Coordinates of C-alpha atoms in Angstrom, one line a residue:
X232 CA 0.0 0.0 0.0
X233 CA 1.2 3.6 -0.9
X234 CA 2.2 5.3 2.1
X235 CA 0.3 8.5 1.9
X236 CA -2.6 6.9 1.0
X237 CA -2.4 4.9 4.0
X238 CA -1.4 8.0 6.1
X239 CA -4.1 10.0 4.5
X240 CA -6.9 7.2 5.5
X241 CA -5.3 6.8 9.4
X242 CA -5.4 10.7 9.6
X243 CA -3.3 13.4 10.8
X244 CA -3.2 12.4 14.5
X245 CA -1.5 8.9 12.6
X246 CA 0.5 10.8 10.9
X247 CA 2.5 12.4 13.4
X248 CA 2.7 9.3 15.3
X249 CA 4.6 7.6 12.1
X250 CA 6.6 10.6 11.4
X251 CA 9.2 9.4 13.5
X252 CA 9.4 6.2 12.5
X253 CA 12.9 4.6 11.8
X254 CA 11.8 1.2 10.6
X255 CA 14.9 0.0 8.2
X256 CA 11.3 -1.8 6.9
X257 CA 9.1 0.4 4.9
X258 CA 5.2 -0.2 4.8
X259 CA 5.1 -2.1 2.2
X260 CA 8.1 -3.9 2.5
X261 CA 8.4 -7.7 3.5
X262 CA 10.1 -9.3 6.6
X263 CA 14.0 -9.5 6.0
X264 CA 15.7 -12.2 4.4
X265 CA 16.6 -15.2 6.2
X266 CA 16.3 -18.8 6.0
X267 CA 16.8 -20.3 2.9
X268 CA 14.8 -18.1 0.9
X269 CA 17.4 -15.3 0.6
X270 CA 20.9 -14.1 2.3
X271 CA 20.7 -10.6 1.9
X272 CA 17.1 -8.3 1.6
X273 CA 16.5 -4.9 0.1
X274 CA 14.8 -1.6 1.8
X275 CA 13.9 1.2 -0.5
X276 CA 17.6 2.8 0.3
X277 CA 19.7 -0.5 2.3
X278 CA 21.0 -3.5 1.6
X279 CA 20.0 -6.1 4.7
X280 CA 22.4 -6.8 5.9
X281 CA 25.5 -4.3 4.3
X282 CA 28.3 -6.6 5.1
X283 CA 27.6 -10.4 4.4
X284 CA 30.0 -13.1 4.8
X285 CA 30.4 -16.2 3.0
X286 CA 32.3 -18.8 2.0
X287 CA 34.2 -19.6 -1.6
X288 CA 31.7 -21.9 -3.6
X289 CA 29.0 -21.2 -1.3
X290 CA 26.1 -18.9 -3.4
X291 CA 24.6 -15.7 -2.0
X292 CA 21.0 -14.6 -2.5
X293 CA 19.3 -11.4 -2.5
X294 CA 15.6 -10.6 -2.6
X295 CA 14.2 -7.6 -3.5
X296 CA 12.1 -7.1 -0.3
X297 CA 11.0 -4.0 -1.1
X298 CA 8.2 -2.0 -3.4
X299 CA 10.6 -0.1 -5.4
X300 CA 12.8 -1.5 -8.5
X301 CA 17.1 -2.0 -7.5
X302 CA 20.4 -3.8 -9.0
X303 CA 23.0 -5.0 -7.5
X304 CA 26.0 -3.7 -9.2
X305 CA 29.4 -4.8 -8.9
X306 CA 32.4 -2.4 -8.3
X307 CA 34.9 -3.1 -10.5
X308 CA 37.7 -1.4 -9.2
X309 CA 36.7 -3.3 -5.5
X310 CA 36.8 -7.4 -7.3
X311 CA 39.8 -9.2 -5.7
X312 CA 42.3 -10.0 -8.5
X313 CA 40.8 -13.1 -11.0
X314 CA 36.9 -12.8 -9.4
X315 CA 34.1 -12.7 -11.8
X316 CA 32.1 -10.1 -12.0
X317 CA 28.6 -9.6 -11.0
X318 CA 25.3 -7.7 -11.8
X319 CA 21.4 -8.4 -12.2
X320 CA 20.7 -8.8 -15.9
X321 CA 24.2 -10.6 -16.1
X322 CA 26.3 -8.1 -17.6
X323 CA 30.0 -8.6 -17.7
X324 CA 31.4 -5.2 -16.9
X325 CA 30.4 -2.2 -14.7
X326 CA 30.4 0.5 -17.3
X327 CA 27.7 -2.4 -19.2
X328 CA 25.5 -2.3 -16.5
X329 CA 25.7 1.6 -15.6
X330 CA 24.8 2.2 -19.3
X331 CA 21.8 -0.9 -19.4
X332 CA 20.2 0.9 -16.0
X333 CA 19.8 4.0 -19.0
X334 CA 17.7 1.7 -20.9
X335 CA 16.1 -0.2 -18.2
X336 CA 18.1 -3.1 -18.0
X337 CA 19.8 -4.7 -15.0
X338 CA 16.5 -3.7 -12.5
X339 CA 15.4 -6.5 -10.0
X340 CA 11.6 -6.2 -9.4
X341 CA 9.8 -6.8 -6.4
X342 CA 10.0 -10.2 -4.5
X343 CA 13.0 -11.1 -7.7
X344 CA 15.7 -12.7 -6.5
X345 CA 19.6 -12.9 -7.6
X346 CA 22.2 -15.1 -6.9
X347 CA 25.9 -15.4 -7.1
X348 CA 28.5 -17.7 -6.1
X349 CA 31.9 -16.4 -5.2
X350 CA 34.7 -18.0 -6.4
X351 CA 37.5 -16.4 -5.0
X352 CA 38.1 -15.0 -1.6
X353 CA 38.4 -11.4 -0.5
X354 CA 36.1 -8.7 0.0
X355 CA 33.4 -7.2 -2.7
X356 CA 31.9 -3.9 -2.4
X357 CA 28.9 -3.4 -4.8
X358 CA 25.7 -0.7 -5.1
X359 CA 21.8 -0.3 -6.4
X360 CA 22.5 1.6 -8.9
X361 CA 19.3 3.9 -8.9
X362 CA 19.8 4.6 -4.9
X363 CA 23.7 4.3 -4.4
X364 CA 23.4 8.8 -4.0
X365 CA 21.3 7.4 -1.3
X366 CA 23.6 5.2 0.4
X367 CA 22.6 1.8 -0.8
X368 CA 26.1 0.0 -0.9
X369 CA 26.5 -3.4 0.0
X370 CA 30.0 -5.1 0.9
X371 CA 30.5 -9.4 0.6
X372 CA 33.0 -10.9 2.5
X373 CA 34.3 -14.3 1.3
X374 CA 36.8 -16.1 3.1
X375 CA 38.3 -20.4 2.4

């Protein structure tokens, strides 16, 4: 549900009583991830949680647990030396993706997931694209 709409039905007094609200959750958004449906969940500006640790061989999964459209977008310039890069839509560069976010490529829809497996260890930093001004960065840590 929109969140002004449902602020505008509640009322004002409602509305001041949400205004503080901190929730890393939005209204609409879904529990975080956990289990085995997903490792790492999306708020309208977060990666949940930032830093994630793994394994080598072991695949990661985020879920798009949020109403608004993300990527997850590999930093280039952060890939430990001979690690593969990653982004939703499977582009093999970070300039490729960058550009195919222009033309609405790369975007992970509500409740879509992604998954990667990291082959070599060390530390990956990556970003949503659409929200990184906003401070959606995300960091993997892989160790043996």
């Amino acid at each position: 549900m929109n969140r002004r709409v449902l602020l505008a039905a509640l009322g004002t007094g409602a509305t001041a009583g949400l205004a503080g609200c901190s929730s890393v959750l939005s209204l609409s958004d879904d529990e975080p991830c956990g289990g085995d449906e997903c490792d790492i969940g999306m708020t309208r500006n977060e990666f949940l949680p930032e830093t994630y640790e793994t394994t080598v061989g072991e695949p990661v999964v985020w879920k798009n647990t949020s109403g608004a459209v993300h990527t997850i977008t590999a930093l280039e310039n952060s890939l430990p030396e001979g690690a593969d890069y990653f982004a939703t839509g499977g582009y093999e560069d970070e300039e490729t993706a960058r550009t195919a976010w222009d033309h609405h490529g790369g975007r992970l829809g509500t409740r879509e997931t992604f998954e990667h497996t990291f082959d070599v260890p060390g530390t990956y930093e990556y970003i949503c694209i659409p929200h990184v001004r906003a401070g959606m960065v995300g960091e993997i840590i892989v160790t043996e």
